[in-house]
């Protein structure tokens, strides 16, 4: 499956919907979207990965790059993910300590609201 | 021992094909369903690393992947011919680094660290002539050779 990307803004939180495979071939599209969103002033991003079938280290690199960019603007980049196969790669690399990872968009929005 | 060999041009689009082939053969070889995601990810990481290395050093050269059923193990060997050194083979310790100090994941051999976390048997040989990553998983004793 290819990669499908969509995004919407609710309050000050920009939710990025990702569906499909994030790998060395498709990750550049996600990178471009994250860069574009930050360049347009969206500094609080929530990436919903519930429909992601595959994620490799290239995809992790894109997410880390996005996090660095939003942090430069005192922003945030958090994730929604409950799939064990995707969570495993975050655990292997220790990135569970770097990203806020939530079980649902609503849960993330609630946490984001508390932090505002 | 039954072996499948695949060579592909160093293009990112082909990495997915390599993953699909490896996963299909792993299943056919008798690798447990619960391990197939690990096979898919590890093979993808090895092939992605090789493709990126070839794109930098030798874009016209193909990447080679061998998949074999060897005495109850499913073994995958990914070989590239891009010059590499031993430093790249060292597994990076990214966990304790602050975000600002975190290296670029691909450049730091992040993929190899992921492979090491996935396959229970990994061997990385880096040399000026290229890198060879061998990894294996338990499989059925008569997997690939068995009739359908």
XYZ file of N, CA, C and O in Angstrom, chain A:
464
model
N 0.839 -1.206 0.000
C 0.000 0.000 0.000
C 0.870 1.249 0.000
O 1.901 1.297 0.650
N 0.432 2.227 -0.756
C 1.148 3.493 -0.812
C 0.862 4.293 0.468
O 0.255 3.788 1.401
N 1.297 5.518 0.498
C 1.101 6.356 1.679
C 0.037 7.412 1.383
O 0.097 8.108 0.368
N -0.947 7.496 2.278
C -1.965 8.540 2.152
C -1.806 9.510 3.317
O -1.678 9.074 4.465
N -1.836 10.794 3.022
C -1.652 11.823 4.043
C -2.799 12.815 3.994
O -3.271 13.180 2.911
N -3.240 13.221 5.164
C -4.265 14.250 5.254
C -4.021 15.019 6.550
O -3.333 14.511 7.446
N -4.552 16.222 6.637
C -4.380 16.955 7.890
C -5.524 17.929 8.094
O -6.198 18.350 7.146
N -5.769 18.234 9.354
C -6.802 19.202 9.719
C -6.359 19.884 11.005
O -5.532 19.339 11.748
N -6.893 21.057 11.239
C -6.532 21.780 12.456
C -7.748 21.931 13.348
O -8.828 22.320 12.878
N -7.601 21.559 14.599
C -8.666 21.705 15.597
C -8.071 22.497 16.753
O -7.112 22.056 17.373
N -8.672 23.644 17.044
C -8.080 24.598 17.989
C -6.664 24.926 17.491
O -6.501 25.311 16.365
N -5.684 24.711 18.349
C -4.306 25.011 17.919
C -3.539 23.733 17.573
O -2.326 23.769 17.395
N -4.255 22.626 17.498
C -3.608 21.337 17.252
C -3.849 20.890 15.805
O -4.988 20.830 15.360
N -2.761 20.609 15.104
C -2.886 20.121 13.732
C -2.750 18.602 13.738
O -1.724 18.063 14.179
N -3.813 17.938 13.290
C -3.836 16.474 13.301
C -3.469 15.973 11.904
O -4.118 16.318 10.918
N -2.409 15.181 11.850
C -1.938 14.624 10.580
C -2.359 13.159 10.533
O -1.959 12.361 11.379
N -3.193 12.827 9.562
C -3.653 11.447 9.403
C -2.739 10.732 8.403
O -2.540 11.207 7.279
N -2.169 9.632 8.833
C -1.236 8.883 7.983
C -1.790 7.477 7.770
O -2.190 6.809 8.732
N -1.806 7.037 6.523
C -2.314 5.695 6.213
C -1.401 5.015 5.204
O -1.018 5.626 4.202
N -1.014 3.776 5.493
C -0.190 3.031 4.553
C 1.188 2.730 5.100
O 1.352 2.504 6.300
N 2.192 2.755 4.227
C 3.548 2.361 4.602
C 4.479 3.572 4.592
O 4.526 4.315 3.612
N 5.204 3.740 5.694
C 6.207 4.811 5.757
C 7.572 4.139 5.673
O 8.023 3.487 6.624
N 8.201 4.263 4.520
C 9.525 3.657 4.351
C 10.419 4.594 3.551
O 10.097 5.768 3.358
N 11.538 4.061 3.082
C 12.529 4.897 2.404
C 11.955 5.545 1.137
O 12.406 6.606 0.713
N 10.928 4.918 0.560
C 10.317 5.449 -0.663
C 9.285 6.531 -0.368
O 9.216 7.562 -1.045
N 8.477 6.295 0.666
C 7.354 7.209 0.922
C 7.644 8.275 1.984
O 6.955 9.301 2.019
N 8.634 8.034 2.843
C 8.898 8.961 3.952
C 9.147 10.407 3.506
O 8.755 11.340 4.220
N 9.805 10.632 2.351
C 10.014 12.024 1.933
C 8.725 12.828 1.816
O 8.712 14.032 2.077
N 7.605 12.162 1.469
C 6.317 12.889 1.362
C 5.844 13.339 2.733
O 5.314 14.438 2.882
N 6.023 12.483 3.728
C 5.645 12.867 5.090
C 6.557 13.993 5.582
O 6.097 14.948 6.214
N 7.853 13.894 5.262
C 8.791 14.945 5.654
C 8.372 16.290 5.067
O 8.337 17.306 5.768
N 8.028 16.267 3.776
C 7.611 17.512 3.105
C 6.369 18.105 3.763
O 6.273 19.321 3.956
N 5.417 17.245 4.112
C 4.189 17.744 4.745
C 4.491 18.370 6.104
O 3.998 19.471 6.414
N 5.310 17.685 6.913
C 5.629 18.214 8.240
C 6.368 19.547 8.122
O 6.075 20.506 8.854
N 7.314 19.629 7.188
C 8.058 20.880 6.992
C 7.105 21.995 6.558
O 7.155 23.117 7.064
N 6.205 21.660 5.640
C 5.248 22.653 5.139
C 4.340 23.153 6.264
O 4.086 24.353 6.379
N 3.879 22.229 7.093
C 2.999 22.628 8.200
C 3.723 23.554 9.171
O 3.178 24.568 9.613
N 4.963 23.222 9.485
C 5.737 24.065 10.411
C 6.007 25.430 9.773
O 5.867 26.468 10.434
N 6.354 25.407 8.492
C 6.630 26.680 7.807
C 5.399 27.591 7.769
O 5.523 28.812 7.666
N 4.214 26.965 7.837
C 2.976 27.752 7.825
C 2.483 28.082 9.235
O 1.347 28.519 9.415
N 3.331 27.806 10.221
C 3.019 28.235 11.584
C 2.278 27.228 12.436
O 1.776 27.569 13.503
N 2.214 25.976 11.962
C 1.573 24.926 12.771
C 2.646 24.258 13.635
O 3.422 23.438 13.142
N 2.679 24.614 14.904
C 3.774 24.145 15.763
C 3.340 23.064 16.753
O 4.168 22.568 17.507
N 2.053 22.746 16.762
C 1.580 21.656 17.626
C 0.948 20.593 16.739
O -0.156 20.758 16.232
N 1.704 19.517 16.524
C 1.287 18.477 15.578
C 0.957 17.183 16.320
O 1.646 16.805 17.282
N -0.081 16.527 15.835
C -0.444 15.203 16.339
C -0.522 14.272 15.138
O -1.345 14.478 14.248
N 0.358 13.294 15.100
C 0.401 12.373 13.962
C -0.354 11.100 14.345
O 0.061 10.365 15.245
N -1.463 10.869 13.655
C -2.269 9.670 13.914
C -1.751 8.515 13.062
O -1.865 8.516 11.836
N -1.186 7.520 13.732
C -0.554 6.402 13.027
C -1.378 5.124 13.123
O -0.862 4.034 12.853
N -2.634 5.247 13.470
C -3.456 4.045 13.645
C -3.669 3.268 12.346
O -3.944 2.077 12.381
N -3.539 3.938 11.201
C -3.724 3.233 9.927
C -2.395 3.010 9.198
O -2.373 2.771 7.991
N -1.292 3.123 9.945
C 0.021 2.870 9.347
C 0.298 1.362 9.389
O 0.221 0.740 10.442
N 0.591 0.785 8.220
C 0.850 -0.656 8.139
C 2.310 -0.987 8.403
O 2.646 -2.091 8.825
N 3.178 -0.031 8.100
C 4.613 -0.320 8.183
C 5.364 0.969 8.461
O 5.073 2.013 7.871
N 6.328 0.896 9.365
C 7.172 2.054 9.681
C 8.594 1.561 9.863
O 8.829 0.599 10.604
N 9.544 2.189 9.185
C 10.938 1.793 9.386
C 11.741 2.981 9.930
O 11.185 4.026 10.272
N 13.054 2.819 9.994
C 13.880 3.858 10.618
C 13.882 5.153 9.797
O 14.115 6.228 10.344
N 13.618 5.039 8.493
C 13.498 6.261 7.690
C 12.316 7.088 8.181
O 12.400 8.315 8.319
N 11.210 6.398 8.453
C 10.037 7.080 8.985
C 10.295 7.658 10.361
O 9.867 8.778 10.668
N 11.010 6.901 11.194
C 11.373 7.419 12.513
C 12.190 8.701 12.368
O 12.004 9.661 13.105
N 13.106 8.676 11.398
C 13.949 9.854 11.169
C 13.124 11.074 10.805
O 13.404 12.194 11.266
N 12.089 10.870 10.001
C 11.210 11.971 9.613
C 10.466 12.517 10.828
O 10.334 13.737 11.004
N 9.990 11.617 11.680
C 9.275 12.061 12.883
C 10.213 12.799 13.841
O 9.838 13.829 14.415
N 11.432 12.285 13.994
C 12.408 12.973 14.848
C 12.739 14.349 14.268
O 12.820 15.347 14.996
N 12.886 14.401 12.946
C 13.150 15.690 12.289
C 12.007 16.670 12.516
O 12.235 17.862 12.791
N 10.776 16.171 12.415
C 9.608 17.024 12.665
C 9.577 17.519 14.097
O 9.280 18.696 14.358
N 9.920 16.633 15.025
C 9.933 17.015 16.437
C 10.957 18.117 16.696
O 10.695 19.084 17.431
N 12.131 17.962 16.089
C 13.161 19.002 16.241
C 12.657 20.347 15.743
O 12.884 21.387 16.364
N 11.959 20.324 14.607
C 11.473 21.586 14.016
C 10.442 22.270 14.905
O 10.503 23.485 15.115
N 9.476 21.491 15.408
C 8.439 22.138 16.235
C 9.002 22.573 17.590
O 8.604 23.601 18.134
N 9.955 21.791 18.112
C 10.560 22.177 19.395
C 11.292 23.514 19.262
O 11.371 24.278 20.230
N 11.819 23.778 18.079
C 12.522 25.049 17.848
C 11.564 26.229 17.986
O 11.992 27.379 18.164
N 10.268 25.938 17.875
C 9.244 26.983 18.024
C 8.424 26.757 19.305
O 7.272 27.190 19.375
N 9.014 26.053 20.255
C 8.309 25.698 21.499
C 7.025 24.926 21.221
O 6.031 25.057 21.953
N 7.041 24.155 20.153
C 5.857 23.377 19.794
C 5.956 21.941 20.269
O 6.801 21.597 21.112
N 5.094 21.112 19.706
C 5.076 19.705 20.110
C 4.732 18.830 18.903
O 4.062 19.273 17.967
N 5.234 17.617 18.919
C 4.837 16.611 17.926
C 4.585 15.323 18.698
O 5.512 14.768 19.292
N 3.332 14.926 18.734
C 2.971 13.725 19.469
C 2.290 12.740 18.530
O 1.917 13.087 17.411
N 2.154 11.520 19.015
C 1.683 10.444 18.152
C 0.466 9.752 18.749
O 0.329 9.684 19.980
N -0.367 9.226 17.869
C -1.419 8.308 18.280
C -1.068 6.947 17.688
O -0.922 6.819 16.463
N -0.880 5.971 18.538
C -0.525 4.638 18.047
C -0.822 3.587 19.107
O -0.393 3.715 20.257
N -1.547 2.555 18.713
C -1.784 1.435 19.628
C -1.320 0.118 19.012
O -1.395 -0.919 19.648
N -0.812 0.161 17.775
C -0.419 -1.074 17.107
C 0.924 -1.565 17.654
O 1.941 -0.856 17.567
N 0.910 -2.788 18.131
C 2.117 -3.338 18.753
C 3.299 -3.365 17.771
O 4.422 -3.068 18.128
N 3.027 -3.715 16.494
C 4.138 -3.840 15.546
C 4.804 -2.493 15.275
O 5.987 -2.443 14.946
N 4.035 -1.427 15.390
C 4.612 -0.089 15.196
C 5.287 0.381 16.489
O 6.393 0.937 16.475
N 4.628 0.132 17.617
C 5.192 0.548 18.906
C 6.530 -0.136 19.161
O 7.424 0.441 19.801
N 6.669 -1.347 18.639
C 7.894 -2.103 18.905
C 9.139 -1.367 18.416
O 10.171 -1.333 19.091
N 9.040 -0.745 17.244
C 10.215 -0.063 16.690
C 10.547 1.186 17.526
O 11.714 1.549 17.686
N 9.524 1.809 18.106
C 9.786 2.948 19.003
C 10.490 2.469 20.271
O 11.373 3.134 20.796
N 10.072 1.299 20.755
C 10.694 0.766 21.974
C 12.138 0.350 21.713
O 13.039 0.647 22.497
N 12.377 -0.332 20.572
C 13.727 -0.801 20.248
C 14.702 0.366 20.203
O 15.841 0.274 20.659
N 14.248 1.467 19.655
C 15.138 2.620 19.463
C 15.105 3.588 20.656
O 15.822 4.582 20.652
N 14.282 3.300 21.628
C 14.221 4.174 22.803
C 13.405 5.430 22.577
O 13.381 6.318 23.440
N 12.731 5.524 21.444
C 12.009 6.758 21.120
C 10.677 6.894 21.858
O 10.025 7.929 21.755
N 10.296 5.862 22.605
C 9.104 6.018 23.440
C 9.347 7.075 24.519
O 8.412 7.642 25.064
N 10.649 7.316 24.810
C 10.982 8.345 25.809
C 10.977 9.746 25.199
O 11.030 10.732 25.911
N 10.993 9.801 23.884
C 11.112 11.091 23.195
C 9.742 11.617 22.758
O 9.478 12.818 22.843
N 8.883 10.708 22.300
C 7.567 11.112 21.795
C 6.479 10.854 22.833
O 6.498 9.821 23.511
N 5.525 11.760 22.915
C 4.301 11.469 23.628
C 3.469 10.565 22.734
O 3.225 10.898 21.574
N 3.084 9.399 23.231
C 2.322 8.447 22.428
C 0.990 8.174 23.122
O 0.966 7.746 24.278
N -0.099 8.434 22.400
C -1.440 8.307 22.970
C -2.217 7.192 22.282
O -1.889 6.781 21.163
N -3.275 6.749 22.968
C -4.081 5.637 22.454
C -5.161 6.107 21.485
O -5.703 5.309 20.727
N -5.488 7.392 21.518
C -6.516 7.896 20.601
C -6.309 9.396 20.390
O -5.630 10.063 21.192
N -6.922 9.906 19.338
C -6.844 11.343 19.062
C -7.495 12.118 20.199
O -6.968 13.141 20.654
N -8.621 11.612 20.688
C -9.318 12.301 21.781
C -8.450 12.376 23.035
O -8.399 13.411 23.701
N -7.782 11.275 23.328
C -6.911 11.261 24.509
C -5.779 12.283 24.350
O -5.438 13.000 25.298
N -5.228 12.352 23.164
C -4.133 13.300 22.907
C -4.639 14.744 22.991
O -3.967 15.620 23.549
N -5.824 14.969 22.430
C -6.396 16.331 22.473
C -6.652 16.759 23.913
O -6.407 17.901 24.299
N -7.140 15.808 24.698
C -7.414 16.100 26.105
C -6.116 16.469 26.832
O -6.063 17.453 27.582
N -5.075 15.689 26.594
C -3.788 15.962 27.234
C -3.227 17.296 26.754
O -2.662 18.071 27.525
N -3.399 17.559 25.473
C -2.900 18.818 24.902
C -3.631 20.010 25.520
O -3.021 21.027 25.838
N -4.940 19.836 25.699
C -5.739 20.899 26.313
C -5.302 21.204 27.730
O -5.272 22.356 28.147
N -4.941 20.131 28.477
C -4.490 20.320 29.857
C -3.179 21.091 29.914
O -2.915 21.842 30.830
N -2.338 20.874 28.885
C -1.001 21.489 28.882
C -1.017 22.942 28.454
O -0.034 23.651 28.597
N -2.108 23.375 27.818
C -2.127 24.742 27.275
C -2.083 25.796 28.380
O -2.656 25.609 29.421
